[in-house]
Amino acid sequence: MIRAVIVEDSRLARQELKELLKVHSQIHIIAEAASADIALELIKKEDPDLIFLDIHLPGKSGFDLLAELDYLPAVIFTTAFDQYALQSFNYNTVDYLLKPIVPDRLAAAIQKSEALLGAAKPLPTAGRLSAQSRIFVKDGSKCWFVTLSDIRLFESKGNYTQIFFNNDSPLILKTLQQLEDTLDEKMFLRVNRQQIVNVNFISSVTEWFGGRLKLTLNTGESIEVSRRQVSKLRELFSL
């Protein structure tokens, strides 16, 4: 079962999408929103697996909404405009559907979301990788065998993740959520929507604006901890 939210300002468009989704019993619509502000509260409360998201919304755009979330569910964009397709893939985008939505295209998008979300299911604790686990990374023509303890930072790039170790930063075709579910949670901390940090590389923690914290890594990089994750960091370091 995939728990989904529809974010669409047109009542008629919401109804049409729900009609199309009736044949997809694996999709369970848990909430609807007609604006980004309402959607933001619903998504924080309901923690859906998937969002069907229009881009043109009253007040704020769909992109504005995604930028305010600490965690990104999978996203299927539903819009009448094709010019945002490239920008959409800066997010955890499954597909980009143009209105009027074609049933076959919707079915293909749902199939993609099942594959993505299925792969992202948490592994049992026993299946998590240890600090000394080595992973194979390939980016273009370059390859590395990297020990996890040498990786200081993972950064989301849509459906890809950039890995930072030594002076290298290749991309891999895995979402940040998929990686988080396999990493040792005592060593790797999700600090915001886009980044996971190896706590052994943290050299200082500073109070920041709006109840946030700022981390400085021993490589000099600065990283902001979202309000949602501050309590975990304080607990980890007894702050």
PDB file of C-alpha atoms in Angstrom:
ATOM      1  CA  MET A   1       0.000   0.000   0.000  1.00  0.00           C
ATOM      2  CA  ILE A   2       1.336   3.427  -1.016  1.00  0.00           C
ATOM      3  CA  ARG A   3       0.032   6.299   1.100  1.00  0.00           C
ATOM      4  CA  ALA A   4      -0.429   9.320  -1.145  1.00  0.00           C
ATOM      5  CA  VAL A   5      -1.434  12.980  -0.951  1.00  0.00           C
ATOM      6  CA  ILE A   6      -2.905  14.977  -3.843  1.00  0.00           C
ATOM      7  CA  VAL A   7      -1.853  18.639  -4.005  1.00  0.00           C
ATOM      8  CA  GLU A   8      -3.922  20.406  -6.653  1.00  0.00           C
ATOM      9  CA  ASP A   9      -5.823  23.699  -6.536  1.00  0.00           C
ATOM     10  CA  SER A  10      -8.524  22.610  -8.994  1.00  0.00           C
ATOM     11  CA  ARG A  11     -11.295  20.571  -7.359  1.00  0.00           C
ATOM     12  CA  LEU A  12     -12.216  19.132 -10.757  1.00  0.00           C
ATOM     13  CA  ALA A  13      -8.623  18.063 -11.443  1.00  0.00           C
ATOM     14  CA  ARG A  14      -8.435  16.393  -8.019  1.00  0.00           C
ATOM     15  CA  GLN A  15     -11.631  14.506  -8.725  1.00  0.00           C
ATOM     16  CA  GLU A  16     -10.445  13.407 -12.174  1.00  0.00           C
ATOM     17  CA  LEU A  17      -7.168  12.132 -10.732  1.00  0.00           C
ATOM     18  CA  LYS A  18      -8.983  10.206  -8.004  1.00  0.00           C
ATOM     19  CA  GLU A  19     -11.194   8.596 -10.647  1.00  0.00           C
ATOM     20  CA  LEU A  20      -8.122   7.505 -12.609  1.00  0.00           C
ATOM     21  CA  LEU A  21      -6.547   6.127  -9.436  1.00  0.00           C
ATOM     22  CA  LYS A  22      -9.532   3.917  -8.583  1.00  0.00           C
ATOM     23  CA  VAL A  23      -8.120   1.101 -10.728  1.00  0.00           C
ATOM     24  CA  HIS A  24      -4.823   1.277  -8.807  1.00  0.00           C
ATOM     25  CA  SER A  25      -5.770  -0.318  -5.503  1.00  0.00           C
ATOM     26  CA  GLN A  26      -2.192  -0.049  -4.209  1.00  0.00           C
ATOM     27  CA  ILE A  27      -2.588   3.749  -4.012  1.00  0.00           C
ATOM     28  CA  HIS A  28      -4.349   4.942  -0.863  1.00  0.00           C
ATOM     29  CA  ILE A  29      -5.192   8.659  -0.921  1.00  0.00           C
ATOM     30  CA  ILE A  30      -4.863   9.817   2.678  1.00  0.00           C
ATOM     31  CA  ALA A  31      -5.301  13.564   2.152  1.00  0.00           C
ATOM     32  CA  GLU A  32      -5.879  16.350  -0.375  1.00  0.00           C
ATOM     33  CA  ALA A  33      -4.767  19.974  -0.406  1.00  0.00           C
ATOM     34  CA  ALA A  34      -5.626  22.922  -2.630  1.00  0.00           C
ATOM     35  CA  SER A  35      -2.623  25.063  -1.670  1.00  0.00           C
ATOM     36  CA  ALA A  36       1.028  24.665  -0.723  1.00  0.00           C
ATOM     37  CA  ASP A  37       0.484  25.971   2.819  1.00  0.00           C
ATOM     38  CA  ILE A  38      -2.250  23.440   3.559  1.00  0.00           C
ATOM     39  CA  ALA A  39      -0.210  20.700   1.899  1.00  0.00           C
ATOM     40  CA  LEU A  40       2.838  21.505   4.028  1.00  0.00           C
ATOM     41  CA  GLU A  41       0.926  20.879   7.252  1.00  0.00           C
ATOM     42  CA  LEU A  42      -0.730  17.734   5.892  1.00  0.00           C
ATOM     43  CA  ILE A  43       2.539  16.234   4.688  1.00  0.00           C
ATOM     44  CA  LYS A  44       4.292  16.921   7.988  1.00  0.00           C
ATOM     45  CA  LYS A  45       1.386  15.332   9.854  1.00  0.00           C
ATOM     46  CA  GLU A  46       0.640  12.350   7.599  1.00  0.00           C
ATOM     47  CA  ASP A  47       4.167  11.523   6.354  1.00  0.00           C
ATOM     48  CA  PRO A  48       3.001  10.142   2.963  1.00  0.00           C
ATOM     49  CA  ASP A  49       5.017   7.882   0.689  1.00  0.00           C
ATOM     50  CA  LEU A  50       4.002   9.744  -2.468  1.00  0.00           C
ATOM     51  CA  ILE A  51       2.725  13.173  -3.538  1.00  0.00           C
ATOM     52  CA  PHE A  52       0.759  13.914  -6.696  1.00  0.00           C
ATOM     53  CA  LEU A  53       1.801  17.548  -7.092  1.00  0.00           C
ATOM     54  CA  ASP A  54       0.659  20.396  -9.312  1.00  0.00           C
ATOM     55  CA  ILE A  55       3.232  23.138  -9.858  1.00  0.00           C
ATOM     56  CA  HIS A  56       1.020  26.226 -10.227  1.00  0.00           C
ATOM     57  CA  LEU A  57      -0.663  26.660  -6.845  1.00  0.00           C
ATOM     58  CA  PRO A  58      -2.106  29.745  -5.133  1.00  0.00           C
ATOM     59  CA  GLY A  59       0.485  31.692  -3.144  1.00  0.00           C
ATOM     60  CA  LYS A  60       3.408  29.288  -3.433  1.00  0.00           C
ATOM     61  CA  SER A  61       4.402  26.894  -6.186  1.00  0.00           C
ATOM     62  CA  GLY A  62       4.811  23.147  -5.888  1.00  0.00           C
ATOM     63  CA  PHE A  63       8.573  23.696  -5.937  1.00  0.00           C
ATOM     64  CA  ASP A  64       8.268  26.149  -3.023  1.00  0.00           C
ATOM     65  CA  LEU A  65       6.395  23.472  -1.091  1.00  0.00           C
ATOM     66  CA  LEU A  66       9.093  20.851  -1.672  1.00  0.00           C
ATOM     67  CA  ALA A  67      11.810  23.297  -0.611  1.00  0.00           C
ATOM     68  CA  GLU A  68      10.126  23.675   2.799  1.00  0.00           C
ATOM     69  CA  LEU A  69       9.990  19.952   3.564  1.00  0.00           C
ATOM     70  CA  ASP A  70      12.682  18.336   5.691  1.00  0.00           C
ATOM     71  CA  TYR A  71      12.051  14.979   4.025  1.00  0.00           C
ATOM     72  CA  LEU A  72      10.925  14.427   0.463  1.00  0.00           C
ATOM     73  CA  PRO A  73       8.365  11.766  -0.324  1.00  0.00           C
ATOM     74  CA  ALA A  74       8.389  10.423  -3.863  1.00  0.00           C
ATOM     75  CA  VAL A  75       6.772  12.963  -6.219  1.00  0.00           C
ATOM     76  CA  ILE A  76       4.661  12.575  -9.346  1.00  0.00           C
ATOM     77  CA  PHE A  77       4.179  16.015 -10.883  1.00  0.00           C
ATOM     78  CA  THR A  78       0.810  16.652 -12.542  1.00  0.00           C
ATOM     79  CA  THR A  79       0.807  19.881 -14.530  1.00  0.00           C
ATOM     80  CA  ALA A  80      -0.368  21.526 -17.725  1.00  0.00           C
ATOM     81  CA  PHE A  81       3.072  23.039 -18.364  1.00  0.00           C
ATOM     82  CA  ASP A  82       6.025  21.174 -19.868  1.00  0.00           C
ATOM     83  CA  GLN A  83       8.688  23.850 -19.253  1.00  0.00           C
ATOM     84  CA  TYR A  84       9.339  22.739 -15.664  1.00  0.00           C
ATOM     85  CA  ALA A  85      10.234  19.131 -16.483  1.00  0.00           C
ATOM     86  CA  LEU A  86      13.996  19.616 -16.142  1.00  0.00           C
ATOM     87  CA  GLN A  87      13.671  21.562 -12.888  1.00  0.00           C
ATOM     88  CA  SER A  88      11.402  18.874 -11.450  1.00  0.00           C
ATOM     89  CA  PHE A  89      14.198  16.318 -11.405  1.00  0.00           C
ATOM     90  CA  ASN A  90      16.067  18.298  -8.753  1.00  0.00           C
ATOM     91  CA  TYR A  91      13.603  16.596  -6.410  1.00  0.00           C
ATOM     92  CA  ASN A  92      12.670  12.994  -5.601  1.00  0.00           C
ATOM     93  CA  THR A  93      10.723  12.838  -8.860  1.00  0.00           C
ATOM     94  CA  VAL A  94       9.155   9.614 -10.071  1.00  0.00           C
ATOM     95  CA  ASP A  95       7.517  11.093 -13.163  1.00  0.00           C
ATOM     96  CA  TYR A  96       6.247  14.281 -14.775  1.00  0.00           C
ATOM     97  CA  LEU A  97       2.699  13.943 -16.133  1.00  0.00           C
ATOM     98  CA  LEU A  98       1.109  16.518 -18.404  1.00  0.00           C
ATOM     99  CA  LYS A  99      -2.598  17.285 -18.137  1.00  0.00           C
ATOM    100  CA  PRO A 100      -4.911  15.906 -19.279  1.00  0.00           C
ATOM    101  CA  ILE A 101      -3.424  12.836 -17.643  1.00  0.00           C
ATOM    102  CA  VAL A 102      -3.338   9.757 -19.851  1.00  0.00           C
ATOM    103  CA  PRO A 103      -4.246   6.545 -17.966  1.00  0.00           C
ATOM    104  CA  ASP A 104      -1.337   4.575 -19.463  1.00  0.00           C
ATOM    105  CA  ARG A 105       1.166   7.263 -18.434  1.00  0.00           C
ATOM    106  CA  LEU A 106      -0.309   7.327 -14.933  1.00  0.00           C
ATOM    107  CA  ALA A 107      -0.032   3.534 -14.709  1.00  0.00           C
ATOM    108  CA  ALA A 108       3.624   3.700 -15.767  1.00  0.00           C
ATOM    109  CA  ALA A 109       4.326   6.401 -13.167  1.00  0.00           C
ATOM    110  CA  ILE A 110       2.713   4.321 -10.427  1.00  0.00           C
ATOM    111  CA  GLN A 111       4.764   1.313 -11.480  1.00  0.00           C
ATOM    112  CA  LYS A 112       7.909   3.455 -11.182  1.00  0.00           C
ATOM    113  CA  SER A 113       6.847   4.666  -7.746  1.00  0.00           C
ATOM    114  CA  GLU A 114       6.298   1.081  -6.584  1.00  0.00           C
ATOM    115  CA  ALA A 115       9.787   0.146  -7.749  1.00  0.00           C
ATOM    116  CA  LEU A 116      11.349   3.195  -6.083  1.00  0.00           C
ATOM    117  CA  LEU A 117       9.479   2.873  -2.806  1.00  0.00           C
ATOM    118  CA  GLY A 118       9.898  -0.892  -2.716  1.00  0.00           C
ATOM    119  CA  ALA A 119      13.658  -0.533  -3.072  1.00  0.00           C
ATOM    120  CA  ALA A 120      13.646   2.100  -0.344  1.00  0.00           C
ATOM    121  CA  LYS A 121      12.042  -0.114   2.319  1.00  0.00           C
ATOM    122  CA  PRO A 122      14.235  -0.305   5.423  1.00  0.00           C
ATOM    123  CA  LEU A 123      16.545  -3.272   5.766  1.00  0.00           C
ATOM    124  CA  PRO A 124      16.485  -5.164   9.062  1.00  0.00           C
ATOM    125  CA  THR A 125      19.075  -3.959  11.538  1.00  0.00           C
ATOM    126  CA  ALA A 126      21.180  -7.045  10.903  1.00  0.00           C
ATOM    127  CA  GLY A 127      21.378  -6.048   7.250  1.00  0.00           C
ATOM    128  CA  ARG A 128      22.786  -2.603   7.871  1.00  0.00           C
ATOM    129  CA  LEU A 129      26.294  -1.881   6.689  1.00  0.00           C
ATOM    130  CA  SER A 130      29.052  -1.555   9.271  1.00  0.00           C
ATOM    131  CA  ALA A 131      31.653   1.206   9.458  1.00  0.00           C
ATOM    132  CA  GLN A 132      34.220  -1.074   7.827  1.00  0.00           C
ATOM    133  CA  SER A 133      31.956  -2.213   4.996  1.00  0.00           C
ATOM    134  CA  ARG A 134      33.340  -1.423   1.560  1.00  0.00           C
ATOM    135  CA  ILE A 135      31.062  -0.304  -1.246  1.00  0.00           C
ATOM    136  CA  PHE A 136      31.737  -0.202  -4.961  1.00  0.00           C
ATOM    137  CA  VAL A 137      31.120   3.191  -6.567  1.00  0.00           C
ATOM    138  CA  LYS A 138      31.152   3.827 -10.310  1.00  0.00           C
ATOM    139  CA  ASP A 139      30.708   7.254 -11.878  1.00  0.00           C
ATOM    140  CA  GLY A 140      31.299   7.370 -15.610  1.00  0.00           C
ATOM    141  CA  SER A 141      34.636   5.721 -16.354  1.00  0.00           C
ATOM    142  CA  LYS A 142      35.945   6.019 -12.766  1.00  0.00           C
ATOM    143  CA  CYS A 143      35.507   3.360 -10.079  1.00  0.00           C
ATOM    144  CA  TRP A 144      36.245   3.247  -6.349  1.00  0.00           C
ATOM    145  CA  PHE A 145      36.073   0.769  -3.496  1.00  0.00           C
ATOM    146  CA  VAL A 146      35.204   2.999  -0.552  1.00  0.00           C
ATOM    147  CA  THR A 147      35.166   2.127   3.147  1.00  0.00           C
ATOM    148  CA  LEU A 148      32.034   3.636   4.690  1.00  0.00           C
ATOM    149  CA  SER A 149      33.944   5.186   7.582  1.00  0.00           C
ATOM    150  CA  ASP A 150      35.874   7.280   5.018  1.00  0.00           C
ATOM    151  CA  ILE A 151      32.689   8.889   3.664  1.00  0.00           C
ATOM    152  CA  ARG A 152      31.992  12.200   5.384  1.00  0.00           C
ATOM    153  CA  LEU A 153      28.829  13.303   3.587  1.00  0.00           C
ATOM    154  CA  PHE A 154      25.959  12.077   1.416  1.00  0.00           C
ATOM    155  CA  GLU A 155      23.989  14.749  -0.472  1.00  0.00           C
ATOM    156  CA  SER A 156      20.730  14.238  -2.352  1.00  0.00           C
ATOM    157  CA  LYS A 157      20.576  15.120  -6.046  1.00  0.00           C
ATOM    158  CA  GLY A 158      17.036  14.008  -6.867  1.00  0.00           C
ATOM    159  CA  ASN A 159      17.075  10.274  -7.594  1.00  0.00           C
ATOM    160  CA  TYR A 160      20.883  10.352  -7.311  1.00  0.00           C
ATOM    161  CA  THR A 161      23.141  10.873  -4.304  1.00  0.00           C
ATOM    162  CA  GLN A 162      26.543  12.544  -4.284  1.00  0.00           C
ATOM    163  CA  ILE A 163      29.117  10.871  -2.032  1.00  0.00           C
ATOM    164  CA  PHE A 164      31.971  12.906  -0.525  1.00  0.00           C
ATOM    165  CA  PHE A 165      35.186  11.136   0.492  1.00  0.00           C
ATOM    166  CA  ASN A 166      38.806  12.323   0.328  1.00  0.00           C
ATOM    167  CA  ASN A 167      38.911  14.680  -2.697  1.00  0.00           C
ATOM    168  CA  ASP A 168      36.271  12.771  -4.670  1.00  0.00           C
ATOM    169  CA  SER A 169      32.514  13.301  -4.943  1.00  0.00           C
ATOM    170  CA  PRO A 170      30.925  10.865  -7.420  1.00  0.00           C
ATOM    171  CA  LEU A 171      27.195  10.402  -8.041  1.00  0.00           C
ATOM    172  CA  ILE A 172      25.372   7.100  -7.546  1.00  0.00           C
ATOM    173  CA  LEU A 173      21.882   6.086  -8.672  1.00  0.00           C
ATOM    174  CA  LYS A 174      20.326   5.705  -5.235  1.00  0.00           C
ATOM    175  CA  THR A 175      18.100   8.047  -3.283  1.00  0.00           C
ATOM    176  CA  LEU A 176      19.210   9.460   0.040  1.00  0.00           C
ATOM    177  CA  GLN A 177      16.382   7.545   1.724  1.00  0.00           C
ATOM    178  CA  GLN A 178      17.578   4.242   0.285  1.00  0.00           C
ATOM    179  CA  LEU A 179      21.062   4.903   1.630  1.00  0.00           C
ATOM    180  CA  GLU A 180      19.815   6.037   5.033  1.00  0.00           C
ATOM    181  CA  ASP A 181      17.982   2.741   5.459  1.00  0.00           C
ATOM    182  CA  THR A 182      21.210   0.750   5.022  1.00  0.00           C
ATOM    183  CA  LEU A 183      23.700   2.915   6.935  1.00  0.00           C
ATOM    184  CA  ASP A 184      24.799   2.518  10.555  1.00  0.00           C
ATOM    185  CA  GLU A 185      22.544   5.028  12.319  1.00  0.00           C
ATOM    186  CA  LYS A 186      25.088   5.515  15.125  1.00  0.00           C
ATOM    187  CA  MET A 187      27.631   6.811  12.622  1.00  0.00           C
ATOM    188  CA  PHE A 188      25.514   8.471   9.921  1.00  0.00           C
ATOM    189  CA  LEU A 189      22.947  11.115  10.849  1.00  0.00           C
ATOM    190  CA  ARG A 190      20.286  12.609   8.579  1.00  0.00           C
ATOM    191  CA  VAL A 191      20.704  16.306   9.356  1.00  0.00           C
ATOM    192  CA  ASN A 192      18.263  17.808   6.855  1.00  0.00           C
ATOM    193  CA  ARG A 193      16.224  16.965   3.769  1.00  0.00           C
ATOM    194  CA  GLN A 194      19.271  16.767   1.526  1.00  0.00           C
ATOM    195  CA  GLN A 195      22.222  15.568   3.608  1.00  0.00           C
ATOM    196  CA  ILE A 196      23.505  12.700   5.765  1.00  0.00           C
ATOM    197  CA  VAL A 197      26.678  13.347   7.762  1.00  0.00           C
ATOM    198  CA  ASN A 198      29.276  10.986   9.212  1.00  0.00           C
ATOM    199  CA  VAL A 199      29.351  12.156  12.842  1.00  0.00           C
ATOM    200  CA  ASN A 200      33.031  11.265  13.151  1.00  0.00           C
ATOM    201  CA  PHE A 201      33.854  14.134  10.779  1.00  0.00           C
ATOM    202  CA  ILE A 202      32.062  16.790  12.878  1.00  0.00           C
ATOM    203  CA  SER A 203      34.554  19.178  14.469  1.00  0.00           C
ATOM    204  CA  SER A 204      32.144  21.751  15.966  1.00  0.00           C
ATOM    205  CA  VAL A 205      28.450  22.445  16.586  1.00  0.00           C
ATOM    206  CA  THR A 206      27.139  26.027  16.708  1.00  0.00           C
ATOM    207  CA  GLU A 207      23.725  27.420  17.709  1.00  0.00           C
ATOM    208  CA  TRP A 208      22.063  28.833  14.603  1.00  0.00           C
ATOM    209  CA  PHE A 209      19.005  30.886  13.642  1.00  0.00           C
ATOM    210  CA  GLY A 210      15.462  29.660  14.267  1.00  0.00           C
ATOM    211  CA  GLY A 211      16.407  26.881  16.659  1.00  0.00           C
ATOM    212  CA  ARG A 212      18.704  25.250  14.146  1.00  0.00           C
ATOM    213  CA  LEU A 213      22.303  24.130  14.569  1.00  0.00           C
ATOM    214  CA  LYS A 214      25.271  24.534  12.259  1.00  0.00           C
ATOM    215  CA  LEU A 215      27.883  21.811  11.933  1.00  0.00           C
ATOM    216  CA  THR A 216      31.442  22.331  10.793  1.00  0.00           C
ATOM    217  CA  LEU A 217      33.243  19.271   9.462  1.00  0.00           C
ATOM    218  CA  ASN A 218      36.965  18.789   9.942  1.00  0.00           C
ATOM    219  CA  THR A 219      37.288  19.406   6.203  1.00  0.00           C
ATOM    220  CA  GLY A 220      35.887  22.930   6.689  1.00  0.00           C
ATOM    221  CA  GLU A 221      32.439  22.316   5.198  1.00  0.00           C
ATOM    222  CA  SER A 222      29.470  23.941   6.988  1.00  0.00           C
ATOM    223  CA  ILE A 223      26.136  22.126   7.199  1.00  0.00           C
ATOM    224  CA  GLU A 224      22.837  23.320   8.647  1.00  0.00           C
ATOM    225  CA  VAL A 225      20.790  20.966  10.839  1.00  0.00           C
ATOM    226  CA  SER A 226      17.040  21.315  10.322  1.00  0.00           C
ATOM    227  CA  ARG A 227      14.796  21.982  13.331  1.00  0.00           C
ATOM    228  CA  ARG A 228      13.323  18.509  12.959  1.00  0.00           C
ATOM    229  CA  GLN A 229      16.732  16.867  13.425  1.00  0.00           C
ATOM    230  CA  VAL A 230      18.151  19.093  16.159  1.00  0.00           C
ATOM    231  CA  SER A 231      16.834  16.886  18.984  1.00  0.00           C
ATOM    232  CA  LYS A 232      18.554  13.810  17.530  1.00  0.00           C
ATOM    233  CA  LEU A 233      21.854  15.653  17.319  1.00  0.00           C
ATOM    234  CA  ARG A 234      21.538  17.023  20.852  1.00  0.00           C
ATOM    235  CA  GLU A 235      20.808  13.522  22.131  1.00  0.00           C
ATOM    236  CA  LEU A 236      23.738  12.058  20.217  1.00  0.00           C
ATOM    237  CA  PHE A 237      26.237  14.576  21.600  1.00  0.00           C
ATOM    238  CA  SER A 238      24.480  15.186  24.960  1.00  0.00           C
ATOM    239  CA  LEU A 239      24.115  18.892  24.127  1.00  0.00           C
TER     240      LEU A 239
END
